[in-house]
Amino acid sequence: MTDSKQYEPAMRRAMELSLLGPTFGGNPQVGAVILDKDLNVIAEGFHKGAGTNHAEVDALSKLSVVPEGAVAVVTLEPCNHTGRTGPCAVALIEAGIKTVIYGASDPGDASAGGARTLADAGVSVTGGLLADEIEEQQKVWLTAMRKQRPFITLKWAQTLDGRSAATDKTSKWISGSESRNHVHKLRSEIDAILVGTNTVIQDNPELTARKPDGSLYEHQPLRVVMGITELASDLRVFNSDAKTVQYKTHDIKEVLDSLWALDVRHLLVEGGAKVMSSFIAADLFDEILIYQAPLLVGGSNVAVEEIGISTMADAKQLDFTEVTQLGKDIFIRAIPRKAN
């Protein structure tokens, strides 16, 4: 077994490179560094999106000759399947790489097994370097692959007393401009955004990702509407700024299965309260984002409705992982608490 600690600087560089790749599109963010036998960096690469060279192949393409004793350091276990591109494990073998260090194991049903393929070909393979940090950095894709459904982020804005709208149903604007810009940036980094038909009818949202100056981000998430209510074709969610699909069902798992088949790996659920509550009640969420505004409105328009909890002992346990001030608002990120 190779002593991998000496490769930590290269792995940290590979982690930096991985973040240059897109966060959407069904593929993981992966970075790779090729070292010579003296641990000098001789090539770098990262995955630039679906259909492009994977990180290892991208790095190898920078070399006219792979020197004897070269080492590949990769954030994710080299893939073992042929999709739109060939298997990275085979590419490394054919390039003459004799040592491979990787961080997180590939949980994909089809893509996993690269480490075994490399080892069977006589390559020295060591996994797990900085794995915990890489797991956190790439939690969206890794979680999605393990659960075989999109990573689900629930997001809502609320007043200090937990209301998502005033008594007359007005909800524009609860949060401030800093929070809204934060949401739009998030939208530009995900695969799809989901709302219910009631939200579409009441708010007529556009559900696009816009920059602070009002222009569209280059990437627009797929707009997903869930519910059986018929919707007018002139609603803003059906405009030409992004693609939209409506699922005329209340079955969340049916929708998730369909989105998974469309390569949706990160789904942002924005409401309304009935849809949000349905996801929470079914334990179908991986994180919750709350934009808490310093307002009080009272009334019955709560951000989350009935979720099947009748006693405090049964409350869904969460952990705060981030609490930040955005302008006058408070931004809270929470995740389900893991069972002991």
mmCIF file of C-alpha atoms in Angstrom:
data_model
loop_
_atom_site.group_PDB
_atom_site.id
_atom_site.type_symbol
_atom_site.label_atom_id
_atom_site.label_comp_id
_atom_site.label_asym_id
_atom_site.label_seq_id
_atom_site.Cartn_x
_atom_site.Cartn_y
_atom_site.Cartn_z
ATOM 1 C CA MET A 1 0.000 0.000 0.000
ATOM 2 C CA THR A 2 1.408 3.374 -1.020
ATOM 3 C CA ASP A 3 1.926 5.982 1.709
ATOM 4 C CA SER A 4 -0.595 8.525 0.461
ATOM 5 C CA LYS A 5 0.070 11.392 2.878
ATOM 6 C CA GLN A 6 2.829 12.739 0.627
ATOM 7 C CA TYR A 7 0.194 13.281 -2.052
ATOM 8 C CA GLU A 8 -2.027 15.571 0.043
ATOM 9 C CA PRO A 9 -0.830 18.815 -1.643
ATOM 10 C CA ALA A 10 -1.620 17.336 -5.057
ATOM 11 C CA MET A 11 -5.036 16.149 -3.852
ATOM 12 C CA ARG A 12 -5.874 19.588 -2.505
ATOM 13 C CA ARG A 13 -4.963 21.021 -5.893
ATOM 14 C CA ALA A 14 -7.190 18.415 -7.548
ATOM 15 C CA MET A 15 -10.020 19.490 -5.241
ATOM 16 C CA GLU A 16 -9.536 23.101 -6.363
ATOM 17 C CA LEU A 17 -9.584 22.027 -9.993
ATOM 18 C CA SER A 18 -12.768 20.009 -9.523
ATOM 19 C CA LEU A 19 -14.676 23.151 -8.555
ATOM 20 C CA LEU A 20 -13.951 24.643 -11.983
ATOM 21 C CA GLY A 21 -16.382 22.146 -13.497
ATOM 22 C CA PRO A 22 -20.166 22.677 -13.659
ATOM 23 C CA THR A 23 -22.352 21.806 -10.679
ATOM 24 C CA PHE A 24 -25.207 20.720 -12.956
ATOM 25 C CA GLY A 25 -25.685 18.250 -15.787
ATOM 26 C CA GLY A 26 -25.688 14.847 -14.117
ATOM 27 C CA ASN A 27 -21.912 14.359 -13.808
ATOM 28 C CA PRO A 28 -19.664 14.813 -10.769
ATOM 29 C CA GLN A 29 -17.116 17.562 -10.356
ATOM 30 C CA VAL A 30 -13.735 15.841 -10.563
ATOM 31 C CA GLY A 31 -10.184 17.144 -10.553
ATOM 32 C CA ALA A 32 -6.969 15.298 -11.450
ATOM 33 C CA VAL A 33 -3.252 16.017 -11.113
ATOM 34 C CA ILE A 34 -0.432 14.044 -12.739
ATOM 35 C CA LEU A 35 2.897 14.004 -10.903
ATOM 36 C CA ASP A 36 6.312 12.837 -12.018
ATOM 37 C CA LYS A 37 8.320 10.426 -9.882
ATOM 38 C CA ASP A 38 9.687 13.383 -7.855
ATOM 39 C CA LEU A 39 6.139 14.593 -7.077
ATOM 40 C CA ASN A 40 6.341 17.589 -9.371
ATOM 41 C CA VAL A 41 3.056 18.537 -11.060
ATOM 42 C CA ILE A 42 3.326 17.881 -14.794
ATOM 43 C CA ALA A 43 -0.342 18.061 -15.821
ATOM 44 C CA GLU A 44 -3.741 19.050 -14.468
ATOM 45 C CA GLY A 45 -7.298 18.442 -15.570
ATOM 46 C CA PHE A 46 -10.930 18.661 -14.565
ATOM 47 C CA HIS A 47 -14.275 17.529 -15.930
ATOM 48 C CA LYS A 48 -15.894 20.322 -17.927
ATOM 49 C CA GLY A 49 -19.357 18.784 -18.290
ATOM 50 C CA ALA A 50 -21.342 15.979 -19.870
ATOM 51 C CA GLY A 51 -19.778 14.607 -23.032
ATOM 52 C CA THR A 52 -16.349 16.145 -22.413
ATOM 53 C CA ASN A 53 -13.175 14.393 -21.302
ATOM 54 C CA HIS A 54 -13.181 13.259 -17.703
ATOM 55 C CA ALA A 55 -10.607 14.806 -15.399
ATOM 56 C CA GLU A 56 -7.997 12.055 -15.767
ATOM 57 C CA VAL A 57 -8.186 12.060 -19.560
ATOM 58 C CA ASP A 58 -8.157 15.870 -19.593
ATOM 59 C CA ALA A 59 -4.934 15.845 -17.578
ATOM 60 C CA LEU A 60 -3.329 13.103 -19.682
ATOM 61 C CA SER A 61 -4.140 15.051 -22.853
ATOM 62 C CA LYS A 62 -1.704 17.762 -21.714
ATOM 63 C CA LEU A 63 1.198 15.310 -21.943
ATOM 64 C CA SER A 64 2.834 14.194 -25.184
ATOM 65 C CA VAL A 65 4.663 11.506 -23.217
ATOM 66 C CA VAL A 66 3.808 10.099 -19.802
ATOM 67 C CA PRO A 67 7.131 9.695 -17.964
ATOM 68 C CA GLU A 68 8.114 6.548 -16.138
ATOM 69 C CA GLY A 69 6.930 6.600 -12.541
ATOM 70 C CA ALA A 70 4.131 9.133 -13.103
ATOM 71 C CA VAL A 71 1.363 9.222 -10.488
ATOM 72 C CA ALA A 72 -2.290 10.171 -11.023
ATOM 73 C CA VAL A 73 -4.022 11.916 -8.105
ATOM 74 C CA VAL A 74 -7.804 12.123 -8.566
ATOM 75 C CA THR A 75 -10.587 13.346 -6.294
ATOM 76 C CA LEU A 76 -12.973 10.528 -7.275
ATOM 77 C CA GLU A 77 -12.265 6.866 -7.966
ATOM 78 C CA PRO A 78 -11.625 6.589 -11.721
ATOM 79 C CA CYS A 79 -14.784 5.486 -13.502
ATOM 80 C CA ASN A 80 -15.153 2.020 -14.928
ATOM 81 C CA HIS A 81 -17.871 2.364 -17.547
ATOM 82 C CA THR A 82 -18.362 3.543 -21.092
ATOM 83 C CA GLY A 83 -20.934 6.286 -21.516
ATOM 84 C CA ARG A 84 -20.481 9.354 -23.668
ATOM 85 C CA THR A 85 -16.769 8.871 -22.982
ATOM 86 C CA GLY A 86 -14.665 5.807 -22.243
ATOM 87 C CA PRO A 87 -13.669 4.435 -18.816
ATOM 88 C CA CYS A 88 -10.984 6.486 -17.078
ATOM 89 C CA ALA A 89 -9.497 3.413 -15.416
ATOM 90 C CA VAL A 90 -8.650 1.981 -18.841
ATOM 91 C CA ALA A 91 -7.292 5.338 -20.046
ATOM 92 C CA LEU A 92 -4.887 5.465 -17.094
ATOM 93 C CA ILE A 93 -3.744 1.887 -17.719
ATOM 94 C CA GLU A 94 -3.186 2.511 -21.417
ATOM 95 C CA ALA A 95 -1.220 5.687 -20.610
ATOM 96 C CA GLY A 96 1.204 3.652 -18.512
ATOM 97 C CA ILE A 97 0.291 5.137 -15.127
ATOM 98 C CA LYS A 98 1.497 2.726 -12.443
ATOM 99 C CA THR A 99 0.274 4.534 -9.303
ATOM 100 C CA VAL A 100 -3.171 6.037 -8.709
ATOM 101 C CA ILE A 101 -4.257 7.902 -5.577
ATOM 102 C CA TYR A 102 -7.928 8.831 -5.267
ATOM 103 C CA GLY A 103 -10.138 10.431 -2.651
ATOM 104 C CA ALA A 104 -13.783 9.350 -2.521
ATOM 105 C CA SER A 105 -15.040 6.017 -3.824
ATOM 106 C CA ASP A 106 -17.454 6.111 -6.758
ATOM 107 C CA PRO A 107 -20.889 4.964 -5.500
ATOM 108 C CA GLY A 108 -22.409 4.671 -8.973
ATOM 109 C CA ASP A 109 -23.824 1.285 -9.956
ATOM 110 C CA ALA A 110 -22.359 1.472 -13.457
ATOM 111 C CA SER A 111 -19.312 3.678 -12.911
ATOM 112 C CA ALA A 112 -17.877 2.072 -9.760
ATOM 113 C CA GLY A 113 -15.139 -0.562 -9.825
ATOM 114 C CA GLY A 114 -12.349 1.470 -11.384
ATOM 115 C CA ALA A 115 -10.000 0.752 -8.478
ATOM 116 C CA ARG A 116 -10.393 -2.998 -9.000
ATOM 117 C CA THR A 117 -9.814 -2.682 -12.746
ATOM 118 C CA LEU A 118 -6.634 -0.702 -12.096
ATOM 119 C CA ALA A 119 -5.387 -3.153 -9.477
ATOM 120 C CA ASP A 120 -6.101 -6.120 -11.727
ATOM 121 C CA ALA A 121 -3.890 -4.451 -14.357
ATOM 122 C CA GLY A 122 -1.010 -4.192 -11.889
ATOM 123 C CA VAL A 123 -1.507 -0.542 -10.949
ATOM 124 C CA SER A 124 -0.835 0.449 -7.328
ATOM 125 C CA VAL A 125 -4.107 1.975 -6.124
ATOM 126 C CA THR A 126 -4.780 3.801 -2.854
ATOM 127 C CA GLY A 127 -8.145 5.337 -2.014
ATOM 128 C CA GLY A 128 -9.499 7.493 0.778
ATOM 129 C CA LEU A 129 -7.038 10.389 0.712
ATOM 130 C CA LEU A 130 -8.857 13.449 2.150
ATOM 131 C CA ALA A 131 -12.055 11.461 1.585
ATOM 132 C CA ASP A 132 -14.050 13.258 4.302
ATOM 133 C CA GLU A 133 -13.281 16.668 2.814
ATOM 134 C CA ILE A 134 -14.093 15.489 -0.686
ATOM 135 C CA GLU A 135 -17.310 13.875 0.535
ATOM 136 C CA GLU A 136 -18.398 17.229 1.939
ATOM 137 C CA GLN A 137 -17.304 19.150 -1.154
ATOM 138 C CA GLN A 138 -19.112 16.758 -3.514
ATOM 139 C CA LYS A 139 -22.004 15.797 -1.231
ATOM 140 C CA VAL A 140 -24.697 16.631 -3.784
ATOM 141 C CA TRP A 141 -23.576 14.181 -6.465
ATOM 142 C CA LEU A 142 -22.398 11.509 -4.037
ATOM 143 C CA THR A 143 -25.654 11.612 -2.068
ATOM 144 C CA ALA A 144 -27.696 11.482 -5.245
ATOM 145 C CA MET A 145 -25.829 8.432 -6.512
ATOM 146 C CA ARG A 146 -26.151 6.590 -3.223
ATOM 147 C CA LYS A 147 -29.872 7.304 -2.886
ATOM 148 C CA GLN A 148 -30.577 6.969 -6.618
ATOM 149 C CA ARG A 149 -32.666 10.125 -6.581
ATOM 150 C CA PRO A 150 -31.859 13.817 -6.860
ATOM 151 C CA PHE A 151 -30.225 15.543 -3.911
ATOM 152 C CA ILE A 152 -33.168 17.553 -2.577
ATOM 153 C CA THR A 153 -32.825 21.076 -1.238
ATOM 154 C CA LEU A 154 -35.932 22.629 0.317
ATOM 155 C CA LYS A 155 -35.936 26.417 0.339
ATOM 156 C CA TRP A 156 -38.321 29.005 1.666
ATOM 157 C CA ALA A 157 -38.415 32.586 2.906
ATOM 158 C CA GLN A 158 -40.319 33.366 6.071
ATOM 159 C CA THR A 159 -41.052 36.105 8.519
ATOM 160 C CA LEU A 160 -39.788 35.954 12.077
ATOM 161 C CA ASP A 161 -43.093 34.382 13.095
ATOM 162 C CA GLY A 162 -42.810 31.673 10.451
ATOM 163 C CA ARG A 163 -45.210 33.036 7.833
ATOM 164 C CA SER A 164 -44.619 32.749 4.102
ATOM 165 C CA ALA A 165 -47.276 35.316 3.189
ATOM 166 C CA ALA A 166 -49.607 37.891 4.712
ATOM 167 C CA THR A 167 -53.299 37.233 5.260
ATOM 168 C CA ASP A 168 -54.112 38.581 1.786
ATOM 169 C CA LYS A 169 -51.620 36.009 0.311
ATOM 170 C CA THR A 170 -49.039 38.641 -0.644
ATOM 171 C CA SER A 171 -45.475 37.346 -0.262
ATOM 172 C CA LYS A 172 -43.470 39.801 -2.359
ATOM 173 C CA TRP A 173 -41.065 40.617 -0.909
ATOM 174 C CA ILE A 174 -40.474 38.850 2.400
ATOM 175 C CA SER A 175 -36.724 38.665 1.997
ATOM 176 C CA GLY A 176 -34.325 41.416 0.986
ATOM 177 C CA SER A 177 -32.332 41.843 -2.212
ATOM 178 C CA GLU A 178 -29.246 40.107 -0.803
ATOM 179 C CA SER A 179 -31.288 36.979 -0.070
ATOM 180 C CA ARG A 180 -32.943 37.073 -3.480
ATOM 181 C CA ASN A 181 -29.570 37.370 -5.215
ATOM 182 C CA HIS A 182 -28.366 34.416 -3.136
ATOM 183 C CA VAL A 183 -31.320 32.325 -4.321
ATOM 184 C CA HIS A 184 -30.831 33.242 -7.964
ATOM 185 C CA LYS A 185 -27.148 32.252 -7.780
ATOM 186 C CA LEU A 186 -28.205 28.916 -6.297
ATOM 187 C CA ARG A 187 -30.729 28.404 -9.087
ATOM 188 C CA SER A 188 -27.948 28.915 -11.633
ATOM 189 C CA GLU A 189 -26.005 26.018 -10.105
ATOM 190 C CA ILE A 190 -28.672 23.311 -9.926
ATOM 191 C CA ASP A 191 -30.409 20.990 -12.357
ATOM 192 C CA ALA A 192 -34.076 21.668 -11.619
ATOM 193 C CA ILE A 193 -36.450 23.757 -9.519
ATOM 194 C CA LEU A 194 -39.866 22.499 -8.409
ATOM 195 C CA VAL A 195 -43.059 24.203 -7.273
ATOM 196 C CA GLY A 196 -46.690 23.202 -6.961
ATOM 197 C CA THR A 197 -49.521 24.385 -9.174
ATOM 198 C CA ASN A 198 -50.965 26.559 -6.378
ATOM 199 C CA THR A 199 -47.749 28.571 -6.267
ATOM 200 C CA VAL A 200 -47.794 29.008 -10.037
ATOM 201 C CA ILE A 201 -51.393 30.263 -9.945
ATOM 202 C CA GLN A 202 -51.034 32.539 -6.910
ATOM 203 C CA ASP A 203 -47.574 34.024 -7.578
ATOM 204 C CA ASN A 204 -47.120 33.543 -11.334
ATOM 205 C CA PRO A 205 -43.350 33.072 -10.802
ATOM 206 C CA GLU A 206 -40.855 32.899 -13.637
ATOM 207 C CA LEU A 207 -38.478 30.531 -11.779
ATOM 208 C CA THR A 208 -35.453 31.643 -13.749
ATOM 209 C CA ALA A 209 -31.936 32.345 -12.492
ATOM 210 C CA ARG A 210 -31.146 36.049 -12.861
ATOM 211 C CA LYS A 211 -28.079 38.102 -12.061
ATOM 212 C CA PRO A 212 -28.362 41.208 -9.851
ATOM 213 C CA ASP A 213 -28.647 43.348 -12.999
ATOM 214 C CA GLY A 214 -31.683 41.343 -14.118
ATOM 215 C CA SER A 215 -30.008 39.471 -16.958
ATOM 216 C CA LEU A 216 -30.250 35.693 -17.191
ATOM 217 C CA TYR A 217 -27.476 33.403 -16.011
ATOM 218 C CA GLU A 218 -26.068 31.229 -18.782
ATOM 219 C CA HIS A 219 -27.415 28.067 -17.141
ATOM 220 C CA GLN A 220 -31.127 27.897 -16.392
ATOM 221 C CA PRO A 221 -32.576 25.049 -14.309
ATOM 222 C CA LEU A 222 -35.358 22.886 -15.623
ATOM 223 C CA ARG A 223 -38.622 24.312 -14.238
ATOM 224 C CA VAL A 224 -40.796 21.573 -12.740
ATOM 225 C CA VAL A 225 -44.437 22.046 -11.799
ATOM 226 C CA MET A 226 -46.166 19.327 -9.763
ATOM 227 C CA GLY A 227 -49.937 19.062 -9.391
ATOM 228 C CA ILE A 228 -53.083 18.061 -11.244
ATOM 229 C CA THR A 229 -54.541 21.545 -11.705
ATOM 230 C CA GLU A 230 -54.688 22.724 -15.306
ATOM 231 C CA LEU A 231 -52.556 25.794 -15.927
ATOM 232 C CA ALA A 232 -52.943 28.575 -18.457
ATOM 233 C CA SER A 233 -50.298 28.506 -21.171
ATOM 234 C CA ASP A 234 -49.550 32.213 -20.794
ATOM 235 C CA LEU A 235 -48.238 31.896 -17.243
ATOM 236 C CA ARG A 236 -44.653 33.087 -16.865
ATOM 237 C CA VAL A 237 -43.343 29.651 -15.906
ATOM 238 C CA PHE A 238 -44.015 28.576 -19.495
ATOM 239 C CA ASN A 239 -42.061 31.384 -21.150
ATOM 240 C CA SER A 240 -39.083 30.708 -23.410
ATOM 241 C CA ASP A 241 -36.375 31.634 -20.901
ATOM 242 C CA ALA A 242 -36.032 28.029 -19.710
ATOM 243 C CA LYS A 243 -37.542 24.590 -20.216
ATOM 244 C CA THR A 244 -40.582 23.574 -18.178
ATOM 245 C CA VAL A 245 -42.236 20.243 -17.460
ATOM 246 C CA GLN A 246 -45.483 19.672 -15.548
ATOM 247 C CA TYR A 247 -46.197 16.412 -13.754
ATOM 248 C CA LYS A 248 -49.938 16.060 -13.251
ATOM 249 C CA THR A 249 -49.615 14.018 -10.091
ATOM 250 C CA HIS A 250 -49.185 14.391 -6.338
ATOM 251 C CA ASP A 251 -46.866 11.362 -6.201
ATOM 252 C CA ILE A 252 -43.449 12.748 -5.244
ATOM 253 C CA LYS A 253 -41.560 9.526 -5.898
ATOM 254 C CA GLU A 254 -43.028 9.293 -9.382
ATOM 255 C CA VAL A 255 -41.751 12.789 -10.097
ATOM 256 C CA LEU A 256 -38.317 12.057 -8.620
ATOM 257 C CA ASP A 257 -37.951 8.885 -10.686
ATOM 258 C CA SER A 258 -38.795 10.795 -13.851
ATOM 259 C CA LEU A 259 -36.367 13.605 -13.013
ATOM 260 C CA TRP A 260 -33.636 11.073 -12.246
ATOM 261 C CA ALA A 261 -34.069 9.649 -15.737
ATOM 262 C CA LEU A 262 -33.563 13.196 -17.057
ATOM 263 C CA ASP A 263 -30.158 13.362 -15.308
ATOM 264 C CA VAL A 264 -31.448 15.697 -12.584
ATOM 265 C CA ARG A 265 -29.056 15.228 -9.677
ATOM 266 C CA HIS A 266 -29.885 18.365 -7.661
ATOM 267 C CA LEU A 267 -33.477 19.478 -7.178
ATOM 268 C CA LEU A 268 -34.453 22.748 -5.485
ATOM 269 C CA VAL A 269 -37.976 22.701 -4.055
ATOM 270 C CA GLU A 270 -39.333 26.228 -3.583
ATOM 271 C CA GLY A 271 -42.942 25.686 -2.585
ATOM 272 C CA GLY A 272 -45.595 26.246 -1.780
ATOM 273 C CA ALA A 273 -46.354 25.138 1.751
ATOM 274 C CA LYS A 274 -48.332 22.019 0.737
ATOM 275 C CA VAL A 275 -45.603 20.742 -1.560
ATOM 276 C CA MET A 276 -42.899 21.595 0.976
ATOM 277 C CA SER A 277 -44.783 19.804 3.740
ATOM 278 C CA SER A 278 -45.249 16.732 1.558
ATOM 279 C CA PHE A 279 -41.509 16.418 0.978
ATOM 280 C CA ILE A 280 -40.766 16.887 4.687
ATOM 281 C CA ALA A 281 -43.426 14.398 5.787
ATOM 282 C CA ALA A 282 -41.957 11.813 3.414
ATOM 283 C CA ASP A 283 -38.386 12.503 4.640
ATOM 284 C CA LEU A 284 -37.445 13.355 1.080
ATOM 285 C CA PHE A 285 -34.943 16.134 1.667
ATOM 286 C CA ASP A 286 -31.197 16.439 2.186
ATOM 287 C CA GLU A 287 -30.952 20.051 3.298
ATOM 288 C CA ILE A 288 -33.217 22.969 4.133
ATOM 289 C CA LEU A 289 -32.419 26.595 3.338
ATOM 290 C CA ILE A 290 -34.384 29.263 5.198
ATOM 291 C CA TYR A 291 -34.233 33.001 4.561
ATOM 292 C CA GLN A 292 -35.503 34.526 7.809
ATOM 293 C CA ALA A 293 -36.705 38.122 7.479
ATOM 294 C CA PRO A 294 -37.135 40.560 10.395
ATOM 295 C CA LEU A 295 -40.890 40.895 9.823
ATOM 296 C CA LEU A 296 -44.034 39.968 11.744
ATOM 297 C CA VAL A 297 -47.334 39.422 9.927
ATOM 298 C CA GLY A 298 -49.251 36.773 11.876
ATOM 299 C CA GLY A 299 -52.089 34.906 10.234
ATOM 300 C CA SER A 300 -52.451 31.370 8.962
ATOM 301 C CA ASN A 301 -50.092 31.364 5.957
ATOM 302 C CA VAL A 302 -47.309 29.350 7.545
ATOM 303 C CA ALA A 303 -44.222 28.282 5.620
ATOM 304 C CA VAL A 304 -44.699 24.611 6.559
ATOM 305 C CA GLU A 305 -48.066 22.958 7.138
ATOM 306 C CA GLU A 306 -48.971 19.550 8.558
ATOM 307 C CA ILE A 307 -46.122 17.023 8.353
ATOM 308 C CA GLY A 308 -47.588 14.215 10.441
ATOM 309 C CA ILE A 309 -46.013 15.168 13.769
ATOM 310 C CA SER A 310 -48.377 15.109 16.757
ATOM 311 C CA THR A 311 -45.952 15.203 19.677
ATOM 312 C CA MET A 312 -42.611 16.890 20.323
ATOM 313 C CA ALA A 313 -40.925 13.521 20.850
ATOM 314 C CA ASP A 314 -41.526 12.755 17.166
ATOM 315 C CA ALA A 315 -40.169 16.049 15.842
ATOM 316 C CA LYS A 316 -37.802 15.748 12.900
ATOM 317 C CA GLN A 317 -34.322 16.434 14.225
ATOM 318 C CA LEU A 318 -32.053 18.794 12.280
ATOM 319 C CA ASP A 319 -28.593 20.281 12.666
ATOM 320 C CA PHE A 320 -27.677 23.811 11.641
ATOM 321 C CA THR A 321 -24.608 23.757 9.405
ATOM 322 C CA GLU A 322 -24.616 27.430 8.469
ATOM 323 C CA VAL A 323 -26.113 30.591 9.933
ATOM 324 C CA THR A 324 -25.210 33.810 8.110
ATOM 325 C CA GLN A 325 -26.554 37.339 7.881
ATOM 326 C CA LEU A 326 -27.608 38.416 4.380
ATOM 327 C CA GLY A 327 -28.414 42.102 4.493
ATOM 328 C CA LYS A 328 -31.150 42.363 7.112
ATOM 329 C CA ASP A 329 -32.083 38.684 6.782
ATOM 330 C CA ILE A 330 -30.668 35.585 8.438
ATOM 331 C CA PHE A 331 -29.754 32.661 6.184
ATOM 332 C CA ILE A 332 -29.987 29.214 7.791
ATOM 333 C CA ARG A 333 -28.827 25.913 6.314
ATOM 334 C CA ALA A 334 -29.956 22.771 8.125
ATOM 335 C CA ILE A 335 -29.582 19.064 7.432
ATOM 336 C CA PRO A 336 -31.330 16.011 8.865
ATOM 337 C CA ARG A 337 -29.624 14.816 12.024
ATOM 338 C CA LYS A 338 -27.983 11.450 11.563
ATOM 339 C CA ALA A 339 -29.163 8.681 13.858
ATOM 340 C CA ASN A 340 -26.702 7.632 16.573
#
